[in-house]
XYZ file of C-alpha atoms in Angstrom:
442
model
C -170.554 -110.328 -47.431
C -168.618 -112.252 -44.772
C -165.780 -114.637 -45.384
C -167.991 -117.591 -44.518
C -170.220 -116.763 -47.491
C -167.277 -117.159 -49.862
C -165.541 -120.234 -48.424
C -166.743 -123.216 -46.385
C -166.389 -122.833 -42.639
C -163.042 -124.365 -41.545
C -163.132 -127.100 -38.906
C -160.710 -126.240 -36.085
C -159.512 -128.181 -33.043
C -158.233 -126.200 -30.041
C -155.632 -127.940 -27.877
C -154.694 -126.035 -24.722
C -154.609 -126.574 -21.006
C -157.378 -124.873 -19.004
C -156.513 -121.264 -18.202
C -156.296 -117.757 -19.569
C -154.471 -118.812 -22.763
C -157.242 -121.244 -23.678
C -159.938 -118.604 -23.090
C -158.129 -116.032 -25.263
C -157.741 -118.524 -28.104
C -161.384 -119.560 -27.834
C -162.471 -115.898 -28.104
C -160.259 -115.385 -31.170
C -161.720 -118.461 -32.864
C -165.277 -117.364 -32.001
C -164.730 -114.123 -33.976
C -162.985 -115.930 -36.855
C -166.124 -117.574 -38.331
C -164.838 -121.121 -37.823
C -166.348 -124.318 -36.443
C -164.629 -125.600 -33.290
C -165.031 -129.373 -33.626
C -162.840 -130.203 -30.609
C -161.566 -128.338 -27.548
C -159.551 -130.369 -25.098
C -156.482 -130.578 -22.903
C -153.616 -132.248 -24.821
C -152.471 -133.880 -21.565
C -155.582 -136.087 -21.494
C -156.598 -136.173 -25.177
C -156.268 -139.474 -27.034
C -154.962 -139.544 -30.635
C -158.047 -141.421 -31.845
C -160.372 -138.707 -30.483
C -158.457 -136.070 -32.407
C -158.585 -138.201 -35.563
C -162.334 -138.800 -35.233
C -163.020 -135.037 -34.939
C -161.578 -134.606 -38.485
C -160.348 -131.032 -38.104
C -158.704 -129.099 -40.920
C -156.679 -126.924 -38.516
C -155.297 -127.575 -35.043
C -154.524 -124.519 -32.888
C -152.057 -125.440 -30.121
C -151.069 -123.302 -27.113
C -147.396 -124.214 -26.650
C -145.892 -124.595 -23.189
C -143.288 -126.832 -21.598
C -145.828 -129.015 -19.806
C -147.369 -130.431 -23.022
C -144.175 -131.462 -24.855
C -144.597 -135.137 -23.974
C -148.293 -134.945 -24.853
C -147.499 -133.594 -28.331
C -145.117 -136.482 -28.929
C -147.905 -138.882 -27.978
C -150.320 -137.102 -30.348
C -147.801 -136.954 -33.188
C -149.460 -139.720 -35.300
C -152.706 -137.733 -35.379
C -150.992 -134.361 -35.817
C -149.017 -135.682 -38.814
C -152.149 -136.625 -40.775
C -152.101 -135.395 -44.386
C -154.095 -132.264 -45.058
C -153.934 -131.135 -41.419
C -152.480 -127.657 -40.754
C -150.974 -126.855 -37.342
C -151.073 -123.322 -35.900
C -148.886 -122.772 -32.811
C -149.101 -119.927 -30.322
C -147.102 -119.305 -27.155
C -149.387 -119.948 -24.181
C -147.765 -117.202 -22.102
C -148.177 -114.628 -24.880
C -151.765 -115.674 -25.557
C -152.659 -115.358 -21.855
C -151.537 -111.732 -21.562
C -152.668 -110.645 -25.049
C -155.501 -108.118 -24.625
C -157.236 -105.152 -26.259
C -155.955 -103.944 -29.605
C -153.181 -106.549 -29.706
C -155.669 -109.395 -29.202
C -157.959 -108.048 -31.933
C -155.057 -107.661 -34.344
C -153.815 -111.211 -33.668
C -157.362 -112.540 -34.076
C -157.666 -110.942 -37.534
C -154.377 -112.526 -38.619
C -155.507 -115.900 -37.260
C -158.797 -115.626 -39.165
C -156.925 -114.750 -42.363
C -154.712 -117.814 -41.944
C -157.636 -120.155 -41.295
C -159.661 -118.849 -44.254
C -156.703 -118.428 -46.601
C -157.167 -114.741 -47.448
C -155.331 -111.469 -46.812
C -158.097 -109.418 -45.149
C -156.409 -108.391 -41.890
C -157.621 -104.777 -41.596
C -160.364 -103.864 -39.118
C -163.929 -103.444 -40.448
C -164.363 -100.261 -42.479
C -160.683 -99.982 -43.397
C -160.634 -102.386 -46.346
C -159.940 -99.575 -48.810
C -156.961 -98.148 -46.929
C -153.646 -98.489 -48.789
C -151.212 -101.100 -47.490
C -148.458 -99.667 -45.313
C -146.157 -102.670 -45.654
C -143.136 -102.204 -47.868
C -143.186 -104.325 -50.987
C -140.237 -105.420 -53.124
C -139.677 -103.899 -56.550
C -138.586 -100.672 -58.169
C -140.638 -97.497 -57.672
C -142.950 -96.510 -60.467
C -141.470 -94.259 -63.147
C -142.613 -90.620 -62.789
C -144.684 -89.329 -65.719
C -142.766 -87.580 -68.484
C -143.899 -83.944 -68.988
C -145.695 -83.374 -72.243
C -143.967 -81.182 -74.809
C -147.154 -79.228 -75.476
C -147.218 -78.041 -71.868
C -143.650 -76.709 -72.101
C -143.999 -75.067 -75.512
C -145.490 -71.718 -74.260
C -142.663 -71.325 -71.785
C -140.040 -72.048 -74.451
C -141.518 -69.447 -76.817
C -141.637 -66.846 -74.057
C -137.979 -67.475 -73.148
C -136.971 -67.175 -76.821
C -138.745 -63.798 -77.152
C -136.956 -62.419 -74.075
C -133.508 -63.664 -75.068
C -132.607 -60.518 -77.083
C -133.351 -58.240 -74.106
C -130.897 -59.995 -71.784
C -127.824 -57.740 -71.292
C -124.557 -59.187 -72.588
C -121.134 -59.068 -70.918
C -119.150 -56.190 -72.527
C -115.928 -56.759 -70.547
C -114.896 -59.800 -72.484
C -115.420 -60.819 -76.080
C -114.061 -64.185 -77.204
C -111.699 -64.351 -80.189
C -113.331 -64.787 -83.555
C -111.612 -68.108 -84.246
C -113.104 -69.684 -81.119
C -116.509 -71.252 -81.503
C -117.145 -72.084 -77.850
C -116.072 -70.640 -74.491
C -112.872 -71.960 -72.943
C -111.457 -71.703 -69.464
C -109.114 -68.838 -68.570
C -106.300 -71.253 -67.755
C -106.609 -72.848 -71.190
C -106.520 -69.441 -72.910
C -103.365 -68.388 -71.014
C -101.678 -71.691 -71.791
C -102.385 -71.229 -75.501
C -100.566 -67.820 -75.481
C -97.343 -69.187 -73.993
C -94.513 -69.838 -76.523
C -93.619 -73.443 -77.043
C -90.111 -74.158 -75.798
C -88.192 -76.608 -77.988
C -87.199 -79.711 -76.168
C -83.478 -79.866 -75.545
C -81.896 -83.180 -76.196
C -80.177 -84.710 -73.250
C -76.376 -84.797 -73.647
C -75.118 -88.146 -74.792
C -72.576 -89.473 -72.413
C -69.583 -91.095 -73.945
C -69.312 -94.770 -73.383
C -66.771 -95.522 -70.683
C -63.544 -96.901 -71.935
C -62.915 -100.498 -71.020
C -60.297 -100.942 -68.326
C -56.868 -101.852 -69.616
C -56.051 -105.531 -69.720
C -53.230 -106.247 -67.327
C -50.152 -107.603 -68.930
C -49.431 -111.222 -68.420
C -46.899 -111.925 -65.770
C -43.577 -112.964 -67.214
C -43.025 -116.675 -67.139
C -40.152 -117.947 -65.134
C -38.427 -120.833 -66.829
C -36.338 -121.922 -63.946
C -38.017 -125.314 -63.344
C -37.567 -127.445 -66.471
C -38.950 -130.554 -64.781
C -42.544 -129.227 -65.321
C -42.149 -128.987 -69.056
C -44.260 -131.236 -71.315
C -45.146 -131.717 -74.939
C -47.484 -129.172 -76.548
C -50.182 -131.775 -77.392
C -50.429 -132.918 -73.814
C -50.618 -129.345 -72.564
C -53.371 -128.407 -75.048
C -55.425 -131.508 -74.254
C -55.389 -130.924 -70.517
C -57.612 -127.774 -70.490
C -60.012 -129.385 -72.953
C -60.420 -132.421 -70.713
C -60.954 -130.227 -67.700
C -63.589 -128.181 -69.592
C -65.389 -131.326 -70.685
C -65.424 -132.595 -67.149
C -66.925 -129.308 -66.019
C -69.729 -129.038 -68.608
C -70.804 -132.668 -68.622
C -72.025 -132.797 -64.995
C -74.533 -135.547 -64.151
C -78.204 -134.520 -64.083
C -79.806 -134.423 -60.595
C -81.981 -137.395 -59.767
C -85.758 -136.733 -59.330
C -86.785 -137.987 -55.908
C -90.356 -139.356 -56.040
C -90.336 -140.800 -52.564
C -91.599 -137.612 -50.904
C -94.396 -136.704 -53.347
C -97.936 -136.190 -51.924
C -101.292 -134.872 -53.102
C -102.205 -131.295 -52.174
C -105.194 -130.986 -49.827
C -107.354 -128.605 -51.834
C -109.836 -128.169 -49.003
C -107.068 -127.181 -46.583
C -105.681 -124.693 -49.105
C -109.058 -122.966 -49.496
C -109.575 -119.758 -47.506
C -111.151 -120.229 -44.109
C -113.982 -117.839 -44.953
C -115.309 -120.052 -47.736
C -115.932 -122.829 -45.189
C -117.168 -120.491 -42.429
C -120.219 -119.299 -44.356
C -123.758 -119.952 -43.132
C -127.402 -118.946 -43.527
C -128.522 -117.384 -40.227
C -132.278 -117.074 -39.645
C -133.492 -114.802 -36.803
C -137.113 -114.887 -35.601
C -139.337 -114.304 -32.578
C -143.079 -113.589 -32.127
C -144.910 -115.195 -35.040
C -141.622 -116.795 -36.034
C -142.586 -120.494 -35.885
C -145.033 -120.144 -38.756
C -142.677 -117.981 -40.840
C -139.751 -120.306 -40.101
C -141.867 -123.322 -41.068
C -142.734 -121.760 -44.434
C -139.099 -120.803 -45.078
C -137.635 -124.234 -44.269
C -140.368 -126.105 -46.162
C -139.518 -124.192 -49.364
C -135.746 -124.847 -49.191
C -134.196 -127.505 -51.455
C -132.926 -130.839 -50.144
C -129.310 -129.707 -50.497
C -127.513 -126.474 -49.615
C -123.847 -125.511 -49.866
C -123.967 -123.802 -46.441
C -125.371 -124.773 -43.017
C -128.612 -123.162 -41.804
C -128.488 -121.627 -38.316
C -131.823 -120.814 -36.642
C -132.121 -118.580 -33.573
C -135.571 -117.861 -32.176
C -136.070 -116.895 -28.537
C -138.586 -119.155 -26.798
C -139.965 -118.730 -23.297
C -138.730 -121.639 -21.221
C -136.060 -122.645 -23.768
C -138.097 -125.426 -25.397
C -135.764 -125.736 -28.365
C -136.021 -129.522 -28.506
C -139.734 -129.156 -29.260
C -138.945 -126.594 -31.970
C -136.531 -129.068 -33.577
C -139.274 -131.718 -33.728
C -141.764 -129.270 -35.240
C -139.403 -128.083 -37.989
C -138.187 -131.597 -38.776
C -141.716 -132.465 -39.929
C -141.669 -129.931 -42.766
C -137.994 -129.329 -43.578
C -136.393 -131.323 -46.424
C -133.050 -130.693 -44.661
C -132.065 -132.563 -41.466
C -132.862 -130.518 -38.327
C -130.903 -130.885 -35.082
C -130.131 -128.966 -31.899
C -126.710 -127.273 -31.929
C -124.282 -128.309 -29.164
C -121.043 -126.687 -28.009
C -118.002 -128.171 -29.773
C -120.045 -129.441 -32.720
C -119.215 -128.365 -36.267
C -121.895 -126.699 -38.416
C -122.574 -129.067 -41.329
C -123.521 -127.764 -44.768
C -126.993 -128.824 -45.860
C -128.310 -129.220 -42.291
C -130.449 -127.004 -40.033
C -129.007 -126.249 -36.586
C -131.323 -124.714 -33.963
C -129.355 -122.449 -31.581
C -130.271 -122.057 -27.928
C -129.894 -118.702 -26.155
C -126.423 -119.618 -24.829
C -124.913 -121.035 -28.040
C -122.672 -118.950 -30.318
C -120.296 -119.709 -33.190
C -116.643 -119.182 -33.997
C -114.815 -119.593 -37.308
C -112.000 -122.132 -37.596
C -109.793 -123.230 -40.487
C -112.230 -126.004 -41.457
C -115.556 -124.206 -40.879
C -117.902 -122.966 -38.154
C -118.012 -124.507 -34.698
C -120.591 -123.978 -31.956
C -119.449 -122.745 -28.564
C -121.001 -121.768 -25.244
C -121.692 -118.035 -25.324
C -123.656 -116.216 -22.625
C -124.762 -113.524 -25.098
C -125.848 -116.050 -27.725
C -125.195 -115.804 -31.452
C -122.983 -112.952 -32.685
C -123.627 -111.831 -36.259
C -120.110 -110.390 -36.493
C -118.643 -113.912 -36.107
C -119.907 -114.895 -39.585
C -117.913 -114.537 -42.781
C -119.634 -111.727 -44.664
C -118.554 -112.817 -48.151
C -119.962 -116.343 -47.825
C -122.931 -115.825 -45.457
C -126.593 -114.830 -45.626
C -128.933 -113.395 -42.984
C -132.740 -113.504 -42.910
C -134.812 -111.547 -40.369
C -138.292 -113.011 -39.917
C -141.236 -111.899 -37.801
C -140.243 -111.044 -34.243
C -136.498 -110.680 -34.867
C -134.746 -108.560 -32.239
C -134.218 -104.890 -33.149
C -130.717 -105.136 -31.649
C -129.728 -107.347 -34.610
C -130.520 -104.674 -37.224
C -127.241 -102.753 -36.823
C -124.950 -105.811 -37.001
C -127.005 -107.155 -39.922
C -126.503 -103.957 -41.940
C -122.779 -103.988 -41.072
C -122.545 -107.551 -42.388
C -124.394 -106.490 -45.555
C -121.951 -103.604 -46.068
C -119.105 -106.147 -45.910
C -120.685 -108.253 -48.685
C -123.284 -110.508 -47.039
C -126.755 -111.194 -48.454
C -129.380 -109.834 -46.020
C -133.173 -110.060 -46.364
C -136.276 -109.249 -44.311
C -139.779 -110.725 -44.222
C -142.717 -108.653 -45.468
C -146.389 -109.451 -45.900
C -149.453 -109.962 -43.762
C -147.988 -113.008 -41.984
C -145.304 -110.866 -40.332
C -146.832 -110.228 -36.874
C -143.834 -108.273 -35.506
C -142.201 -106.583 -38.524
C -140.045 -103.973 -36.720
C -136.597 -105.494 -37.337
C -137.433 -106.989 -40.751
C -138.904 -103.685 -41.964
C -135.810 -101.811 -40.759
C -133.424 -103.834 -42.951
C -135.824 -103.656 -45.907
C -136.016 -99.863 -45.536
C -132.198 -99.821 -45.658
C -132.298 -101.381 -49.146
C -132.049 -105.084 -48.318
C -134.013 -107.872 -50.055
C -137.707 -108.169 -49.086
C -140.239 -110.961 -49.578
C -142.465 -113.618 -48.077
C -140.654 -116.591 -46.493
C -141.330 -118.778 -49.547
C -139.942 -116.096 -51.885
C -136.798 -115.694 -49.789
C -136.322 -119.485 -49.814
C -136.411 -119.468 -53.636
C -133.644 -116.843 -53.765
C -131.582 -118.823 -51.244
C -132.022 -122.009 -53.305
C -130.852 -120.208 -56.457
C -127.697 -118.904 -54.740
C -126.655 -121.788 -52.457
C -128.641 -124.793 -53.684
C -126.976 -128.008 -54.889
C -127.912 -129.927 -58.010
C -128.355 -133.706 -58.256
C -124.571 -134.198 -58.575
C -123.893 -132.214 -55.378
C -122.489 -129.189 -57.193
C -123.444 -125.637 -56.287
C -126.161 -124.057 -58.429
């Protein structure tokens, strides 16, 4: 029974410029049991013609030349109930053989909403993708199976030769170590009290110098002489209390006193081939408020990151913008990073900077950051990602049939990191860094 017998045939519109990419996509749709209701060049297509075709899915071959055309078609592409499927035109043009067949099966599964991506005749093969969860508990051996072995060991116990060189004392009920036995035979030495040192004698008080009564002009009455020290003592003890100066008081800047790492945290999302769809599902499932900024890095041929920002802004509840050098990463916003944009940590958070090598995972604060590797993430990021996880970061990888290039994501999952579909990973992120209605962290 084919998929078309179970579900109605989806209506699909194919938007691509004439060329090899358009032919490859048409062949994939022809084997996907769908109805192509419109095939046209987006450069010349009118929005009303796309609306009148009433497609359920629109497959678009992305390239730099059609960016302005997509903006013109945006009213029709934003219609409710319409699902957009993007593919890189350059990749589609050179996709051939086994790779083209594999991509076609994944495209058919997406259009029909099922998980049948194996070639014909291999439906019963076990899934090779890693899945989250604990391994199944091994079966406990039954006692009846061990009983014959226990009885046999008990019958042979009397024939085992004993050690005749050493017999433990009768008053001992269990074996002890040789060092303990030797220590028990040593006589107990009584503790000798430390000699009490005699308290040192106080030094002798020097005798008062004899008074010389040669100057009788300094003599005075006894009452006056006795009152003079008392007045001096009173003057000494009754000193005025220091005044409390309130003119230099100021409030403490709690944000400035916080450690720099707590403000340098971020959620970094890495993607590549197949990444636009996975990234779209991840961002769409995030809450409307996050305690950390979201950094997105996905290599695109031609550097069309402005178009990626527009695509993700349609589905993301968080604001999406293109990161620029010198700009500060804002919590609760999505920043798309170009290939030459990196980050550096400052006292008040993360700032973007021009970096020829692009984003560096080591620049993030491990204790307050998270890292998600989606489909197509670069294998070179696996090592730094695991190093960041060892330092305390939360690292996850995408699994499932929608992961077209799972090499990097599978590598971090195999190392013990969190695994899940993009929507599942977004739920975990929302639970850890989401904000409630009052703006407080969850």
